[in-house]
Amino acid sequence: MLTAGAGLFAALLQFAGALKSLPGMGGLPVDLTALALLALLPSLGFLLVLRQWRVSAALGPPLLGAGLLLFWLVLAGGWSRSAHVMAAKLPQMVLLGPPMLLAGLLVGADGPTRRRFALAVVGIGLLVGAGVGWGLAHDRVVLGGEPGADPERTRVQYQLAGLAMACGGGVAALRLVLARGWARLGWLAVLGALALAVLLPGGRAALLAFGLGVAGAPALLLWRRGRPGMALAWVALVAAAGGAGLAALLLLPGVSADLATLDRLFGDPTERTPARLILWQEALLWAGRMAPFGLGSGSFTIAAGTGDDRHLHPHNHALEALAEGGLPGLLLWLAAFGGGVALALRQAGRVAPERAAVIAALTLPIGLTVMVSTDLGNRMAWFALGLLFSLGVEARRPSPAPAAATAHV
């Protein structure tokens, strides 16, 4: 009973940024992230004590890589030119990164906790989608922008809101494939609702992440069950349904203007500068200039000429590690995050198909997001890395002690 809430509390912590986008959440007397963390820690503590843990030796190299990556980025702060960005980002990596990684590992390794977490993510995705839709309809929210710029409306962090819906969509698609009878209609309705909701916030990466999770997780399940033809057919079906749905929405007059994601995806490209491409070019340029040890943690924005401002980071974790941590930073990032992916691919064929598929549903959208957005201080990336690591760990309930033999008198 004491560990039953771990899945829900972990989901609240992982997607607290998306939940803060709901109208009225800003009026909470305490920060939602801190509240979820305080509730999660004792639950994970009891979970750690009440299970028997078996750890694969394959977990050692990527876990060591993650530790050395954090150590190196702290060391790289010694030659950083940044004051504000480094002071904000390094504590998030060093103080929040390891606990989030451990939380993801424990949640992903324990079957009941993992299932509760996945269902909670679906619920959060639906709640966030409904909240954003209601807020837009009543002009109560604003998509993006500087915090506090419009005090009359709630600021929606549209990347995080879309990411919550994308992860929920992957889990819903997986449950749709696993369901039988009338339950399939229910999960189909949930998936359709999330597919429409992800078009509201305006995140193009979130839309791609949604498609990746919905297509990838069930395909992995079917493949692991020895049905490769059905896996490929599922991917083709998702692609065809997604393309047909988008085409139908674009044909409706005025709909694309009301759906921020479609407007950003199919709007006039001449009105926008491809900012990510510019940032990636700058990151590669400064990585070459400052080789082999990089600019120093948090220094990219200063070198790129945008000041000591965290918003214009490289928008790609690998390029960020390379530009600010140099070649050692990139190699250690590959050892940690690339090693986590390699571990997951290796273990996916050794664990239960459902377990591998749900981890894929919960990590594929975040994996795409970290390559086009967020920086290494984002706790969600570290939790997702823990979920990948969890495939190398097995949690078991302790076996009951055998009854003592009756003594002969």
Coordinates of N, CA and C in Angstrom, one line a residue, residues 187-303:
W187 N -10.1 2.5 -26.0 CA -8.7 3.0 -26.2 C -8.6 3.7 -27.5
L188 N -9.4 3.3 -28.6 CA -9.3 4.1 -29.8 C -9.9 5.5 -29.6
A189 N -10.9 5.7 -28.8 CA -11.4 7.0 -28.5 C -10.4 7.8 -27.8
V190 N -9.7 7.2 -26.8 CA -8.6 7.9 -26.1 C -7.5 8.4 -27.0
L191 N -7.1 7.5 -27.9 CA -6.0 7.8 -28.8 C -6.5 8.9 -29.8
G192 N -7.7 8.9 -30.3 CA -8.2 9.9 -31.1 C -8.3 11.3 -30.4
A193 N -8.7 11.3 -29.2 CA -8.7 12.5 -28.4 C -7.4 13.1 -28.2
L194 N -6.4 12.3 -27.9 CA -5.0 12.8 -27.8 C -4.4 13.2 -29.1
A195 N -4.8 12.6 -30.2 CA -4.3 13.0 -31.5 C -4.8 14.4 -31.9
L196 N -6.1 14.7 -31.5 CA -6.6 16.0 -31.8 C -6.0 17.0 -30.8
A197 N -5.9 16.6 -29.6 CA -5.3 17.5 -28.5 C -3.9 18.0 -28.8
V198 N -3.1 17.1 -29.4 CA -1.7 17.4 -29.7 C -1.6 18.5 -30.8
L199 N -2.7 18.7 -31.5 CA -2.6 19.8 -32.5 C -2.9 21.2 -32.0
L200 N -3.3 21.3 -30.7 CA -3.7 22.5 -30.1 C -2.5 23.4 -29.7
P201 N -1.5 22.8 -29.0 CA -0.5 23.7 -28.3 C 0.5 24.4 -29.3
G202 N 0.8 23.8 -30.5 CA 1.7 24.4 -31.4 C 3.0 23.8 -31.5
G203 N 3.3 22.7 -30.9 CA 4.6 22.1 -30.9 C 4.8 21.2 -32.1
R204 N 5.6 21.5 -33.1 CA 5.8 20.6 -34.2 C 6.5 19.4 -33.8
A205 N 7.5 19.5 -32.9 CA 8.3 18.4 -32.4 C 7.4 17.4 -31.7
A206 N 6.4 18.0 -30.9 CA 5.5 17.1 -30.2 C 4.6 16.3 -31.1
L207 N 4.2 16.9 -32.2 CA 3.4 16.1 -33.2 C 4.2 15.0 -33.8
L208 N 5.5 15.2 -34.1 CA 6.3 14.2 -34.6 C 6.6 13.1 -33.5
A209 N 6.8 13.6 -32.3 CA 7.0 12.6 -31.2 C 5.7 11.8 -31.0
F210 N 4.6 12.4 -31.1 CA 3.3 11.6 -31.0 C 3.3 10.5 -32.0
G211 N 3.6 10.9 -33.3 CA 3.5 9.8 -34.3 C 4.6 8.8 -34.1
L212 N 5.8 9.2 -33.6 CA 6.8 8.2 -33.3 C 6.4 7.2 -32.2
G213 N 5.8 7.7 -31.1 CA 5.4 6.9 -30.1 C 4.2 5.9 -30.5
V214 N 3.2 6.5 -31.2 CA 2.1 5.7 -31.6 C 2.5 4.6 -32.6
A215 N 3.4 4.9 -33.4 CA 3.8 3.9 -34.4 C 4.8 2.9 -33.9
G216 N 5.8 3.5 -33.1 CA 6.9 2.7 -32.7 C 6.6 1.7 -31.6
A217 N 5.9 2.0 -30.5 CA 5.7 1.1 -29.4 C 4.9 -0.1 -29.8
P218 N 3.7 0.0 -30.4 CA 3.0 -1.2 -30.8 C 3.8 -2.0 -31.8
A219 N 4.5 -1.3 -32.7 CA 5.3 -2.1 -33.7 C 6.3 -3.0 -33.0
L220 N 7.0 -2.4 -31.9 CA 8.0 -3.2 -31.2 C 7.3 -4.4 -30.5
L221 N 6.1 -4.2 -29.9 CA 5.4 -5.3 -29.3 C 5.1 -6.4 -30.3
L222 N 4.5 -6.0 -31.5 CA 4.2 -7.0 -32.5 C 5.4 -7.7 -33.0
W223 N 6.5 -7.0 -33.2 CA 7.7 -7.6 -33.6 C 8.3 -8.6 -32.6
R224 N 8.3 -8.2 -31.3 CA 8.7 -9.1 -30.3 C 7.8 -10.4 -30.1
R225 N 6.6 -10.3 -30.5 CA 5.7 -11.4 -30.5 C 5.8 -12.3 -31.7
G226 N 6.8 -12.0 -32.5 CA 7.0 -12.9 -33.7 C 6.0 -12.5 -34.9
R227 N 5.6 -11.3 -35.0 CA 4.7 -10.9 -36.0 C 5.2 -9.7 -36.8
P228 N 6.3 -9.8 -37.5 CA 7.0 -8.7 -38.1 C 6.1 -8.1 -39.2
G229 N 5.3 -8.9 -39.9 CA 4.4 -8.4 -40.9 C 3.4 -7.4 -40.3
M230 N 2.8 -7.8 -39.2 CA 1.8 -7.0 -38.5 C 2.5 -5.7 -38.0
A231 N 3.7 -5.8 -37.6 CA 4.4 -4.6 -37.1 C 4.6 -3.6 -38.2
L232 N 5.0 -4.0 -39.4 CA 5.1 -3.1 -40.5 C 3.8 -2.6 -41.0
A233 N 2.8 -3.4 -40.9 CA 1.4 -3.0 -41.3 C 0.9 -1.9 -40.3
W234 N 1.2 -2.1 -39.0 CA 0.8 -1.1 -38.0 C 1.5 0.3 -38.3
V235 N 2.8 0.3 -38.6 CA 3.5 1.5 -39.0 C 2.8 2.2 -40.2
A236 N 2.5 1.4 -41.2 CA 1.9 1.9 -42.4 C 0.5 2.4 -42.1
L237 N -0.2 1.7 -41.3 CA -1.6 2.2 -40.9 C -1.5 3.5 -40.2
V238 N -0.6 3.7 -39.3 CA -0.5 4.9 -38.5 C -0.1 6.1 -39.5
A239 N 0.9 5.8 -40.4 CA 1.3 6.8 -41.3 C 0.1 7.2 -42.2
A240 N -0.6 6.3 -42.7 CA -1.8 6.6 -43.6 C -2.9 7.3 -42.9
A241 N -3.2 6.9 -41.6 CA -4.2 7.5 -40.9 C -3.8 8.9 -40.5
G242 N -2.6 9.1 -40.1 CA -2.1 10.5 -39.8 C -2.1 11.4 -41.0
G243 N -1.7 10.9 -42.1 CA -1.7 11.7 -43.3 C -3.1 12.1 -43.8
A244 N -4.0 11.1 -43.7 CA -5.4 11.4 -44.1 C -6.0 12.3 -43.2
G245 N -5.8 12.2 -41.9 CA -6.4 13.1 -40.9 C -5.9 14.5 -41.1
L246 N -4.6 14.7 -41.3 CA -4.1 16.1 -41.5 C -4.6 16.7 -42.8
A247 N -4.7 15.9 -43.8 CA -5.3 16.4 -45.1 C -6.7 16.8 -44.9
A248 N -7.5 16.0 -44.2 CA -8.9 16.3 -44.0 C -9.0 17.6 -43.2
L249 N -8.2 17.8 -42.2 CA -8.3 19.0 -41.4 C -7.9 20.3 -42.2
L250 N -6.9 20.1 -43.1 CA -6.4 21.2 -43.9 C -7.5 21.6 -44.9
L251 N -8.3 20.7 -45.3 CA -9.4 21.0 -46.3 C -10.5 21.8 -45.7
L252 N -10.6 21.7 -44.3 CA -11.7 22.4 -43.7 C -11.4 23.9 -43.6
P253 N -12.2 24.8 -43.9 CA -11.9 26.2 -43.9 C -11.7 26.8 -42.5
G254 N -10.5 27.4 -42.3 CA -10.3 28.1 -41.0 C -9.8 27.2 -39.9
V255 N -9.7 25.9 -40.2 CA -9.3 25.0 -39.1 C -7.8 25.1 -38.8
S256 N -7.0 25.2 -39.8 CA -5.6 25.3 -39.6 C -5.2 26.5 -38.8
A257 N -5.9 27.6 -39.0 CA -5.6 28.8 -38.2 C -6.0 28.6 -36.7
D258 N -7.0 27.7 -36.4 CA -7.4 27.5 -35.0 C -6.5 26.5 -34.3
L259 N -5.8 25.6 -35.1 CA -5.0 24.6 -34.5 C -3.5 25.1 -34.7
A260 N -2.9 25.5 -33.5 CA -1.6 26.1 -33.6 C -0.5 25.2 -34.2
T261 N -0.6 23.9 -34.0 CA 0.4 23.0 -34.5 C 0.3 23.0 -36.0
L262 N -0.9 22.9 -36.6 CA -1.0 22.9 -38.0 C -0.5 24.3 -38.6
D263 N -0.8 25.3 -37.9 CA -0.5 26.7 -38.4 C 1.1 26.8 -38.5
R264 N 1.7 26.3 -37.4 CA 3.2 26.3 -37.4 C 3.8 25.4 -38.4
L265 N 3.1 24.2 -38.6 CA 3.7 23.2 -39.5 C 3.5 23.5 -41.0
F266 N 2.3 24.1 -41.3 CA 2.0 24.3 -42.7 C 1.9 25.8 -43.1
G267 N 2.2 26.7 -42.1 CA 2.1 28.1 -42.4 C 3.2 28.6 -43.4
D268 N 3.2 29.9 -43.7 CA 4.1 30.4 -44.6 C 5.6 30.3 -44.1
P269 N 6.4 29.5 -44.7 CA 7.8 29.3 -44.2 C 8.7 30.5 -44.4
T270 N 8.3 31.5 -45.2 CA 9.1 32.7 -45.4 C 9.0 33.6 -44.2
E271 N 8.0 33.4 -43.3 CA 7.8 34.3 -42.2 C 8.6 33.9 -41.0
R272 N 9.3 32.8 -41.1 CA 10.1 32.3 -40.0 C 11.5 32.0 -40.4
T273 N 12.5 32.2 -39.5 CA 13.8 31.8 -39.7 C 14.1 30.5 -39.0
P274 N 14.7 29.6 -39.7 CA 15.0 28.3 -39.1 C 16.0 28.4 -38.0
A275 N 15.5 28.8 -36.8 CA 16.4 29.1 -35.7 C 17.2 27.9 -35.2
R276 N 16.6 26.7 -35.2 CA 17.4 25.5 -34.8 C 18.6 25.3 -35.7
L277 N 18.4 25.5 -37.0 CA 19.5 25.2 -37.9 C 20.7 26.2 -37.6
I278 N 20.3 27.5 -37.3 CA 21.3 28.5 -37.0 C 22.0 28.1 -35.7
L279 N 21.3 27.7 -34.7 CA 21.9 27.3 -33.4 C 22.8 26.0 -33.6
W280 N 22.4 25.1 -34.4 CA 23.2 23.9 -34.6 C 24.5 24.3 -35.3
Q281 N 24.4 25.2 -36.3 CA 25.6 25.6 -37.0 C 26.6 26.3 -36.1
E282 N 26.0 27.2 -35.2 CA 26.8 27.9 -34.2 C 27.5 26.9 -33.3
A283 N 26.7 25.9 -32.8 CA 27.3 24.9 -31.9 C 28.5 24.2 -32.5
L284 N 28.3 23.8 -33.8 CA 29.4 23.1 -34.5 C 30.6 24.0 -34.7
L285 N 30.3 25.3 -35.0 CA 31.4 26.2 -35.3 C 32.2 26.4 -34.0
W286 N 31.5 26.7 -32.9 CA 32.3 27.0 -31.6 C 32.9 25.7 -31.1
A287 N 32.3 24.5 -31.3 CA 33.0 23.3 -30.9 C 34.3 23.1 -31.6
G288 N 34.4 23.5 -32.9 CA 35.6 23.4 -33.6 C 36.6 24.4 -33.2
R289 N 36.1 25.6 -32.9 CA 37.1 26.7 -32.4 C 37.7 26.4 -31.1
M290 N 36.9 25.8 -30.2 CA 37.3 25.6 -28.8 C 37.7 24.2 -28.5
A291 N 38.0 23.4 -29.6 CA 38.4 22.0 -29.4 C 39.8 22.0 -28.6
P292 N 40.0 21.0 -27.8 CA 39.2 19.8 -27.6 C 38.3 19.9 -26.4
F293 N 38.4 21.0 -25.5 CA 37.7 21.0 -24.2 C 36.5 21.8 -24.2
G294 N 36.1 22.5 -25.3 CA 34.9 23.2 -25.3 C 34.8 24.6 -24.7
L295 N 33.7 25.2 -24.7 CA 33.5 26.6 -24.2 C 33.4 26.6 -22.7
G296 N 33.0 25.5 -22.1 CA 32.7 25.6 -20.7 C 31.2 25.5 -20.5
S297 N 30.8 24.9 -19.4 CA 29.3 24.7 -19.1 C 28.6 26.0 -19.1
G298 N 27.5 26.1 -19.9 CA 26.7 27.3 -20.0 C 27.2 28.4 -20.8
S299 N 28.3 28.3 -21.5 CA 28.9 29.4 -22.2 C 28.4 29.6 -23.6
F300 N 27.6 28.6 -24.1 CA 27.3 28.7 -25.6 C 26.6 30.0 -25.9
T301 N 25.6 30.4 -25.2 CA 24.9 31.6 -25.6 C 25.7 32.8 -25.6
I302 N 26.7 32.9 -24.7 CA 27.6 34.1 -24.7 C 28.5 34.0 -26.0
A303 N 29.0 32.9 -26.3 CA 29.8 32.8 -27.5 C 29.0 33.0 -28.8

